[in-house]
């Protein structure tokens, strides 16, 4: 059986967007399914990780089509535009920045990759007519790729799976974009059309499934996960009480109560102040750095820029505590950050600030890998950190995780194969 996977992110792309389908492709051959990948030619990715090419199985057919990206043009106007493309909205935009944000939000629907739809449909229509592909799979964001799938479905009546790594109109930053009411309606209409016409819809969590069930019936949950870590280096626990965060920390993840609690504990306990170490591996919004500075925590911080994915594991495994702040947005209950599964594998205690009844909290409880504290529960947060610190001082800080193998990438690929087999018959 052969499937065509249409993805914007593919090595050498770095960051979380590339992981899901790179790992599925890595293991699909073990279940007698041959993947063909269609992606962009000579892309301008914000993050690069050449080491991820090692996960691509030998002999995989990779098709590509050039893309014109307006972000490349807009980024010529200064560093602020480039910062926005890396995952942040400028909190204090200039007049020109406001115009650029408005144009992005209202003229590039559903996103700036819309100009890839027409040439991709043309290229793939010809390819599919002369191939033995059994099904196509589109993965978003960017959600323009689902419109490629929609048009191919309409033209060729081929089996189509639409995979949502993140929601569309419920995505965490959607409420921040300066959209007009008519633009929002266009997004909603396109989202509903994709959900209605896809043969199968894949999502990464239960809340997203519940939200989509109003528009689609055949929805399957396949979470993200972790892959086997091969390391030749011995990893030792940090000697300091290290609280480590991996990845992007934007303004919505800037929980002021965390910095307030840490400042209080430093003032109240000189040993805690001496032992505390905060390590951030990845990009931080200016709001986060400003909050850290205003709470007098700069001397406790270590900032590390983006590192290749294979180096992330050592930072996770050496941490005393893994920090996991979830975006404080209306859709927070359904947010499952990709890093949670690698945190689970690291076998270090997770401290999450998130909805206690959310999808992420359920994963942490079922795997017994940490503690979840609600967004506004400063009292509990302080008690939890104090308890973790006491266990650290007594050299007994750790976890007894369970049921984590269900999140291994190979096991998840097995679930995907069942979905494909059910669809194709």
Tab-separated table of C-alpha atoms in Angstrom:
chain	number	residue	atom	x	y	z
A	1	UNK	CA	0.000	0.000	0.000
A	2	UNK	CA	1.215	3.535	-0.774
A	3	UNK	CA	0.210	6.856	0.780
A	4	UNK	CA	1.117	10.384	-0.271
A	5	UNK	CA	1.925	12.691	2.666
A	6	UNK	CA	1.601	16.402	1.927
A	7	UNK	CA	3.592	18.377	4.494
A	8	UNK	CA	5.125	21.842	4.599
A	9	UNK	CA	7.638	20.886	7.311
A	10	UNK	CA	10.304	18.374	6.362
A	11	UNK	CA	14.034	18.136	7.131
A	12	UNK	CA	16.052	20.312	7.240
A	13	UNK	CA	13.197	22.060	9.073
A	14	UNK	CA	13.698	22.153	12.820
A	15	UNK	CA	11.199	22.736	15.599
A	16	UNK	CA	8.081	20.801	16.587
A	17	UNK	CA	6.187	20.999	13.284
A	18	UNK	CA	8.397	18.490	11.503
A	19	UNK	CA	8.441	15.769	14.149
A	20	UNK	CA	5.038	14.095	13.771
A	21	UNK	CA	5.167	13.057	10.128
A	22	UNK	CA	8.910	12.546	9.993
A	23	UNK	CA	8.483	9.889	12.681
A	24	UNK	CA	5.432	8.340	11.016
A	25	UNK	CA	7.419	8.068	7.782
A	26	UNK	CA	10.306	6.540	9.729
A	27	UNK	CA	8.145	3.616	10.913
A	28	UNK	CA	5.469	3.159	8.220
A	29	UNK	CA	7.668	0.747	6.279
A	30	UNK	CA	7.680	-1.601	9.270
A	31	UNK	CA	3.942	-2.077	8.681
A	32	UNK	CA	4.129	-2.592	4.900
A	33	UNK	CA	2.995	0.875	3.946
A	34	UNK	CA	5.174	2.845	1.540
A	35	UNK	CA	5.095	6.607	2.139
A	36	UNK	CA	5.718	9.192	-0.570
A	37	UNK	CA	6.383	12.708	0.730
A	38	UNK	CA	5.400	15.930	-1.019
A	39	UNK	CA	6.947	19.093	0.418
A	40	UNK	CA	8.337	22.509	-0.498
A	41	UNK	CA	11.443	22.975	-2.615
A	42	UNK	CA	14.192	25.244	-1.225
A	43	UNK	CA	12.066	26.504	1.701
A	44	UNK	CA	13.039	29.327	4.034
A	45	UNK	CA	12.461	27.666	7.405
A	46	UNK	CA	12.872	29.735	10.560
A	47	UNK	CA	14.532	26.809	12.377
A	48	UNK	CA	16.925	24.275	10.836
A	49	UNK	CA	18.042	20.885	12.118
A	50	UNK	CA	20.078	18.954	9.551
A	51	UNK	CA	20.455	16.015	11.955
A	52	UNK	CA	16.782	15.144	11.426
A	53	UNK	CA	17.648	13.959	7.918
A	54	UNK	CA	19.059	10.850	9.595
A	55	UNK	CA	15.494	9.778	10.468
A	56	UNK	CA	14.410	9.642	6.823
A	57	UNK	CA	14.427	5.987	5.692
A	58	UNK	CA	16.577	5.131	2.690
A	59	UNK	CA	14.762	5.059	-0.611
A	60	UNK	CA	11.818	7.273	0.369
A	61	UNK	CA	10.431	9.141	-2.637
A	62	UNK	CA	10.269	12.882	-1.911
A	63	UNK	CA	8.451	15.163	-4.356
A	64	UNK	CA	8.716	18.931	-4.121
A	65	UNK	CA	7.303	22.085	-5.643
A	66	UNK	CA	8.650	25.638	-5.261
A	67	UNK	CA	6.705	28.009	-3.067
A	68	UNK	CA	6.367	31.784	-3.060
A	69	UNK	CA	6.154	33.005	0.487
A	70	UNK	CA	5.100	36.600	1.200
A	71	UNK	CA	6.798	36.350	4.603
A	72	UNK	CA	10.144	36.360	2.772
A	73	UNK	CA	9.239	39.731	1.297
A	74	UNK	CA	7.786	41.154	4.496
A	75	UNK	CA	10.856	40.117	6.499
A	76	UNK	CA	12.958	42.521	4.429
A	77	UNK	CA	11.403	45.379	6.367
A	78	UNK	CA	13.234	44.611	9.603
A	79	UNK	CA	13.974	42.331	12.531
A	80	UNK	CA	10.517	42.650	14.031
A	81	UNK	CA	8.930	40.883	11.069
A	82	UNK	CA	11.479	38.092	11.331
A	83	UNK	CA	10.710	37.742	15.023
A	84	UNK	CA	7.029	37.417	14.245
A	85	UNK	CA	7.742	34.637	11.786
A	86	UNK	CA	9.578	32.772	14.501
A	87	UNK	CA	6.411	32.438	16.564
A	88	UNK	CA	5.878	35.752	18.330
A	89	UNK	CA	3.495	38.607	17.699
A	90	UNK	CA	5.127	41.945	18.422
A	91	UNK	CA	3.515	43.146	21.692
A	92	UNK	CA	4.289	46.813	20.904
A	93	UNK	CA	3.945	47.094	17.135
A	94	UNK	CA	4.805	50.282	15.287
A	95	UNK	CA	2.283	51.756	12.871
A	96	UNK	CA	3.983	49.907	10.027
A	97	UNK	CA	3.981	46.643	12.010
A	98	UNK	CA	0.257	47.023	12.634
A	99	UNK	CA	-0.329	47.368	8.912
A	100	UNK	CA	1.757	44.258	8.220
A	101	UNK	CA	-0.115	42.267	10.880
A	102	UNK	CA	-3.438	43.382	9.441
A	103	UNK	CA	-2.390	42.362	5.925
A	104	UNK	CA	-1.164	38.962	7.138
A	105	UNK	CA	-4.362	38.337	9.067
A	106	UNK	CA	-6.892	39.408	6.436
A	107	UNK	CA	-5.345	38.887	3.010
A	108	UNK	CA	-3.518	35.567	3.426
A	109	UNK	CA	-6.385	33.181	4.139
A	110	UNK	CA	-5.979	30.644	5.603
A	111	UNK	CA	-2.258	31.496	5.871
A	112	UNK	CA	0.740	32.771	3.956
A	113	UNK	CA	1.240	29.396	2.206
A	114	UNK	CA	-1.986	29.852	0.219
A	115	UNK	CA	0.084	30.518	-2.916
A	116	UNK	CA	1.314	26.915	-2.824
A	117	UNK	CA	-2.191	25.495	-3.264
A	118	UNK	CA	-2.701	26.026	-7.011
A	119	UNK	CA	0.713	24.760	-8.256
A	120	UNK	CA	0.579	21.833	-5.825
A	121	UNK	CA	-2.869	20.723	-7.008
A	122	UNK	CA	-1.663	20.889	-10.614
A	123	UNK	CA	1.536	18.917	-9.909
A	124	UNK	CA	-0.131	16.302	-7.719
A	125	UNK	CA	-3.141	15.808	-9.988
A	126	UNK	CA	-0.779	14.748	-12.747
A	127	UNK	CA	1.274	12.604	-10.375
A	128	UNK	CA	-1.709	10.829	-8.838
A	129	UNK	CA	-3.229	9.969	-12.212
A	130	UNK	CA	-0.066	8.070	-13.088
A	131	UNK	CA	0.726	6.450	-9.737
A	132	UNK	CA	-0.654	3.716	-7.514
A	133	UNK	CA	-1.231	5.927	-4.450
A	134	UNK	CA	-4.052	4.551	-2.270
A	135	UNK	CA	-4.650	7.635	-0.099
A	136	UNK	CA	-3.378	11.141	0.507
A	137	UNK	CA	-2.679	12.722	3.884
A	138	UNK	CA	-2.463	16.461	4.523
A	139	UNK	CA	-1.070	17.804	7.770
A	140	UNK	CA	-1.525	21.296	9.147
A	141	UNK	CA	-0.770	23.882	10.160
A	142	UNK	CA	-0.236	25.520	7.776
A	143	UNK	CA	-3.864	24.759	6.979
A	144	UNK	CA	-3.427	25.744	3.336
A	145	UNK	CA	-2.265	22.159	2.893
A	146	UNK	CA	-5.732	20.898	3.769
A	147	UNK	CA	-7.079	22.979	0.881
A	148	UNK	CA	-4.681	21.086	-1.411
A	149	UNK	CA	-6.221	17.864	-0.113
A	150	UNK	CA	-9.746	19.251	-0.513
A	151	UNK	CA	-9.187	20.117	-4.174
A	152	UNK	CA	-7.505	16.796	-4.951
A	153	UNK	CA	-10.438	15.016	-3.311
A	154	UNK	CA	-12.889	16.965	-5.463
A	155	UNK	CA	-10.954	16.361	-8.696
A	156	UNK	CA	-9.896	12.744	-8.271
A	157	UNK	CA	-12.172	11.344	-5.551
A	158	UNK	CA	-9.111	9.862	-3.839
A	159	UNK	CA	-9.189	8.765	-0.200
A	160	UNK	CA	-8.093	11.665	1.990
A	161	UNK	CA	-6.960	11.951	5.617
A	162	UNK	CA	-6.728	15.464	7.100
A	163	UNK	CA	-4.344	15.562	10.067
A	164	UNK	CA	-4.620	18.474	12.514
A	165	UNK	CA	-1.449	18.822	14.588
A	166	UNK	CA	-3.066	21.972	15.995
A	167	UNK	CA	-6.587	23.360	15.772
A	168	UNK	CA	-7.543	25.871	13.098
A	169	UNK	CA	-9.862	28.553	14.487
A	170	UNK	CA	-9.244	27.338	18.055
A	171	UNK	CA	-5.449	27.604	17.844
A	172	UNK	CA	-3.959	29.526	20.769
A	173	UNK	CA	-2.909	32.668	18.853
A	174	UNK	CA	-6.050	32.990	16.691
A	175	UNK	CA	-7.635	35.445	19.147
A	176	UNK	CA	-4.568	37.701	18.934
A	177	UNK	CA	-4.726	38.277	15.181
A	178	UNK	CA	-6.293	41.567	13.983
A	179	UNK	CA	-8.968	39.843	11.873
A	180	UNK	CA	-12.175	41.377	10.621
A	181	UNK	CA	-15.454	39.575	11.274
A	182	UNK	CA	-15.673	38.545	7.614
A	183	UNK	CA	-12.155	37.063	7.755
A	184	UNK	CA	-13.078	34.954	10.768
A	185	UNK	CA	-16.153	33.697	8.929
A	186	UNK	CA	-13.986	32.721	5.949
A	187	UNK	CA	-11.681	30.724	8.233
A	188	UNK	CA	-14.631	28.984	9.843
A	189	UNK	CA	-16.175	28.150	6.478
A	190	UNK	CA	-12.930	26.687	5.123
A	191	UNK	CA	-12.342	24.712	8.308
A	192	UNK	CA	-15.851	23.233	8.173
A	193	UNK	CA	-15.464	22.370	4.488
A	194	UNK	CA	-12.258	20.448	5.184
A	195	UNK	CA	-13.791	18.605	8.136
A	196	UNK	CA	-16.928	17.753	6.166
A	197	UNK	CA	-15.146	16.444	3.052
A	198	UNK	CA	-12.143	14.580	4.477
A	199	UNK	CA	-12.725	10.820	4.655
A	200	UNK	CA	-10.924	10.709	8.009
A	201	UNK	CA	-9.822	13.481	10.347
A	202	UNK	CA	-6.867	12.916	12.669
A	203	UNK	CA	-6.412	15.025	15.804
A	204	UNK	CA	-3.919	14.943	18.661
A	205	UNK	CA	-6.304	15.179	21.620
A	206	UNK	CA	-9.775	14.469	22.954
A	207	UNK	CA	-10.874	18.086	23.281
A	208	UNK	CA	-10.105	18.809	19.640
A	209	UNK	CA	-12.063	15.698	18.679
A	210	UNK	CA	-15.064	16.866	20.694
A	211	UNK	CA	-14.927	20.326	19.096
A	212	UNK	CA	-14.705	18.878	15.577
A	213	UNK	CA	-17.495	16.332	16.023
A	214	UNK	CA	-20.036	19.029	15.187
A	215	UNK	CA	-18.763	19.002	11.607
A	216	UNK	CA	-17.230	15.555	11.008
A	217	UNK	CA	-18.040	12.013	12.049
A	218	UNK	CA	-14.930	9.949	11.315
A	219	UNK	CA	-12.449	11.521	13.742
A	220	UNK	CA	-9.552	9.589	15.238
A	221	UNK	CA	-7.226	10.632	18.049
A	222	UNK	CA	-3.544	9.831	17.553
A	223	UNK	CA	-1.384	11.853	19.910
A	224	UNK	CA	2.147	13.010	19.342
A	225	UNK	CA	4.842	11.019	21.084
A	226	UNK	CA	8.508	10.328	21.714
A	227	UNK	CA	11.087	8.324	19.827
A	228	UNK	CA	13.897	6.142	21.124
A	229	UNK	CA	16.835	8.206	22.358
A	230	UNK	CA	20.278	6.894	21.442
A	231	UNK	CA	22.980	8.597	23.469
A	232	UNK	CA	26.620	7.723	23.978
A	233	UNK	CA	26.964	10.305	26.737
A	234	UNK	CA	26.239	9.648	30.377
A	235	UNK	CA	23.691	12.145	31.640
A	236	UNK	CA	24.053	13.312	35.220
A	237	UNK	CA	21.483	15.195	37.223
A	238	UNK	CA	22.165	18.876	37.767
A	239	UNK	CA	23.682	19.603	41.162
A	240	UNK	CA	21.546	22.740	41.442
A	241	UNK	CA	17.765	22.748	41.870
A	242	UNK	CA	17.289	23.233	38.150
A	243	UNK	CA	13.903	24.041	36.667
A	244	UNK	CA	14.220	23.582	32.914
A	245	UNK	CA	11.952	24.679	30.077
A	246	UNK	CA	12.459	23.403	26.527
A	247	UNK	CA	11.142	25.241	23.472
A	248	UNK	CA	9.189	28.383	22.766
A	249	UNK	CA	7.872	30.422	25.677
A	250	UNK	CA	5.607	33.149	24.358
A	251	UNK	CA	3.582	35.780	26.183
A	252	UNK	CA	0.622	33.451	26.739
A	253	UNK	CA	2.918	31.077	28.652
A	254	UNK	CA	4.299	33.858	30.818
A	255	UNK	CA	2.610	32.958	34.109
A	256	UNK	CA	3.460	35.821	36.445
A	257	UNK	CA	2.539	33.777	39.515
A	258	UNK	CA	5.469	31.444	38.765
A	259	UNK	CA	7.987	34.283	38.954
A	260	UNK	CA	6.249	35.707	42.028
A	261	UNK	CA	6.401	32.370	43.839
A	262	UNK	CA	10.063	31.846	42.962
A	263	UNK	CA	10.908	35.370	44.132
A	264	UNK	CA	9.066	34.789	47.430
A	265	UNK	CA	10.882	31.510	48.030
A	266	UNK	CA	14.241	33.155	47.349
A	267	UNK	CA	13.456	35.884	49.875
A	268	UNK	CA	12.215	33.423	52.478
A	269	UNK	CA	14.846	30.706	52.126
A	270	UNK	CA	18.512	31.501	51.556
A	271	UNK	CA	19.282	27.869	50.696
A	272	UNK	CA	16.598	27.875	48.012
A	273	UNK	CA	18.027	31.114	46.632
A	274	UNK	CA	21.485	29.553	46.494
A	275	UNK	CA	20.299	26.333	44.851
A	276	UNK	CA	17.778	27.651	42.324
A	277	UNK	CA	18.706	27.481	38.652
A	278	UNK	CA	16.350	28.334	35.781
A	279	UNK	CA	17.346	27.056	32.338
A	280	UNK	CA	15.534	27.991	29.153
A	281	UNK	CA	16.416	26.104	25.972
A	282	UNK	CA	14.743	27.890	23.081
A	283	UNK	CA	13.166	31.249	22.283
A	284	UNK	CA	11.606	33.479	24.925
A	285	UNK	CA	9.260	36.382	24.309
A	286	UNK	CA	10.343	39.779	25.576
A	287	UNK	CA	7.454	39.682	28.074
A	288	UNK	CA	8.993	36.593	29.687
A	289	UNK	CA	12.449	38.100	29.992
A	290	UNK	CA	10.999	41.337	31.368
A	291	UNK	CA	8.999	39.417	33.977
A	292	UNK	CA	12.062	37.433	35.039
A	293	UNK	CA	14.043	40.665	35.355
A	294	UNK	CA	11.347	42.504	37.331
A	295	UNK	CA	11.186	39.617	39.823
A	296	UNK	CA	14.973	39.721	40.376
A	297	UNK	CA	15.592	36.246	38.959
A	298	UNK	CA	18.186	37.100	36.303
A	299	UNK	CA	21.103	35.725	38.318
A	300	UNK	CA	19.403	32.324	38.478
A	301	UNK	CA	18.879	32.044	34.711
A	302	UNK	CA	20.687	30.346	31.876
A	303	UNK	CA	19.445	31.073	28.357
A	304	UNK	CA	20.303	28.678	25.538
A	305	UNK	CA	19.244	29.255	21.952
A	306	UNK	CA	17.644	26.569	19.811
A	307	UNK	CA	19.640	23.313	19.836
A	308	UNK	CA	19.314	20.322	17.465
A	309	UNK	CA	16.623	17.881	18.488
A	310	UNK	CA	19.076	15.105	19.350
A	311	UNK	CA	20.705	17.377	21.959
A	312	UNK	CA	17.447	18.218	23.709
A	313	UNK	CA	17.313	14.907	25.585
A	314	UNK	CA	20.361	15.639	27.737
A	315	UNK	CA	18.842	18.913	28.947
A	316	UNK	CA	15.628	17.101	29.838
A	317	UNK	CA	17.262	14.148	31.560
A	318	UNK	CA	19.648	16.279	33.635
A	319	UNK	CA	16.908	18.585	34.929
A	320	UNK	CA	15.687	18.347	38.487
A	321	UNK	CA	12.281	19.649	37.378
A	322	UNK	CA	10.808	20.078	33.889
A	323	UNK	CA	8.687	23.200	33.543
A	324	UNK	CA	5.612	23.002	31.321
A	325	UNK	CA	3.574	26.241	31.188
A	326	UNK	CA	0.520	26.001	28.921
A	327	UNK	CA	-0.864	28.995	27.060
A	328	UNK	CA	-3.459	30.830	29.132
A	329	UNK	CA	-5.992	31.183	26.314
A	330	UNK	CA	-9.641	30.183	25.798
A	331	UNK	CA	-8.587	26.922	24.111
A	332	UNK	CA	-6.139	25.944	26.882
A	333	UNK	CA	-8.030	22.806	27.899
A	334	UNK	CA	-7.261	21.170	24.553
A	335	UNK	CA	-3.596	22.170	24.276
A	336	UNK	CA	-1.171	19.252	24.305
A	337	UNK	CA	2.307	20.603	23.668
A	338	UNK	CA	4.542	18.233	21.728
A	339	UNK	CA	7.230	18.447	24.386
A	340	UNK	CA	5.062	16.691	26.980
A	341	UNK	CA	5.823	13.273	25.483
A	342	UNK	CA	9.574	13.798	25.495
A	343	UNK	CA	9.295	15.149	29.018
A	344	UNK	CA	7.494	11.907	29.914
A	345	UNK	CA	10.344	9.857	28.450
A	346	UNK	CA	12.990	11.903	30.290
A	347	UNK	CA	11.849	10.373	33.591
A	348	UNK	CA	12.104	13.633	35.526
A	349	UNK	CA	9.247	15.281	37.479
A	350	UNK	CA	7.079	17.592	35.393
A	351	UNK	CA	5.605	20.766	36.856
A	352	UNK	CA	2.826	21.932	34.553
A	353	UNK	CA	0.808	25.124	34.842
A	354	UNK	CA	-2.337	24.212	32.946
A	355	UNK	CA	-6.050	23.433	33.289
A	356	UNK	CA	-6.406	20.593	35.784
A	357	UNK	CA	-9.216	19.111	33.676
A	358	UNK	CA	-7.408	19.464	30.347
A	359	UNK	CA	-6.004	16.894	27.932
A	360	UNK	CA	-2.423	17.510	29.027
A	361	UNK	CA	-3.285	17.029	32.704
A	362	UNK	CA	-4.873	13.683	31.874
A	363	UNK	CA	-1.655	12.480	30.198
A	364	UNK	CA	0.452	13.518	33.187
A	365	UNK	CA	-1.903	11.776	35.625
A	366	UNK	CA	-2.101	8.546	33.595
A	367	UNK	CA	1.681	8.352	33.285
A	368	UNK	CA	2.360	9.502	36.880
A	369	UNK	CA	5.046	11.850	35.620
A	370	UNK	CA	4.336	15.069	37.458
A	371	UNK	CA	1.952	17.601	38.950
A	372	UNK	CA	-0.471	20.021	37.304
A	373	UNK	CA	-1.267	23.352	38.945
A	374	UNK	CA	-4.109	25.590	37.738
A	375	UNK	CA	-3.433	28.970	36.149
A	376	UNK	CA	-4.342	31.075	39.198
A	377	UNK	CA	-3.463	28.722	42.050
A	378	UNK	CA	-0.364	30.432	43.434
A	379	UNK	CA	-0.814	28.836	46.870
A	380	UNK	CA	-0.640	25.297	45.499
A	381	UNK	CA	2.216	26.211	43.148
A	382	UNK	CA	4.296	27.437	46.059
A	383	UNK	CA	3.561	24.297	48.082
A	384	UNK	CA	4.476	22.037	45.154
A	385	UNK	CA	7.795	23.804	44.519
A	386	UNK	CA	8.638	23.738	48.225
A	387	UNK	CA	7.949	19.992	48.324
A	388	UNK	CA	10.049	19.385	45.208
A	389	UNK	CA	12.882	21.402	46.684
A	390	UNK	CA	12.727	19.467	49.948
A	391	UNK	CA	12.901	16.194	48.010
A	392	UNK	CA	15.848	17.598	46.047
A	393	UNK	CA	17.700	18.429	49.264
A	394	UNK	CA	17.040	14.910	50.533
A	395	UNK	CA	18.183	13.462	47.170
A	396	UNK	CA	14.885	11.723	46.515
A	397	UNK	CA	13.341	13.940	43.837
A	398	UNK	CA	12.103	11.742	40.993
A	399	UNK	CA	9.131	9.987	39.414
A	400	UNK	CA	7.866	6.433	39.031
A	401	UNK	CA	6.357	6.756	35.565
A	402	UNK	CA	4.016	4.161	34.059
A	403	UNK	CA	2.169	3.426	30.811
A	404	UNK	CA	4.469	5.563	28.696
A	405	UNK	CA	5.154	3.059	25.894
A	406	UNK	CA	1.759	3.842	24.377
A	407	UNK	CA	3.302	7.149	23.296
A	408	UNK	CA	6.299	5.675	21.487
A	409	UNK	CA	6.369	6.801	17.870
A	410	UNK	CA	6.348	3.222	16.565
A	411	UNK	CA	3.254	2.335	18.589
A	412	UNK	CA	1.527	5.484	17.353
A	413	UNK	CA	2.458	4.576	13.776
A	414	UNK	CA	0.782	1.218	14.342
A	415	UNK	CA	-2.392	3.126	15.283
A	416	UNK	CA	-2.049	5.227	12.127
A	417	UNK	CA	-1.728	2.092	9.990
A	418	UNK	CA	-4.995	0.808	11.436
A	419	UNK	CA	-6.684	4.056	10.413
A	420	UNK	CA	-5.254	3.841	6.890
A	421	UNK	CA	-6.240	0.190	6.511
A	422	UNK	CA	-9.762	0.927	7.716
A	423	UNK	CA	-10.081	3.746	5.171
A	424	UNK	CA	-8.557	2.017	2.169
A	425	UNK	CA	-9.973	-1.410	2.965
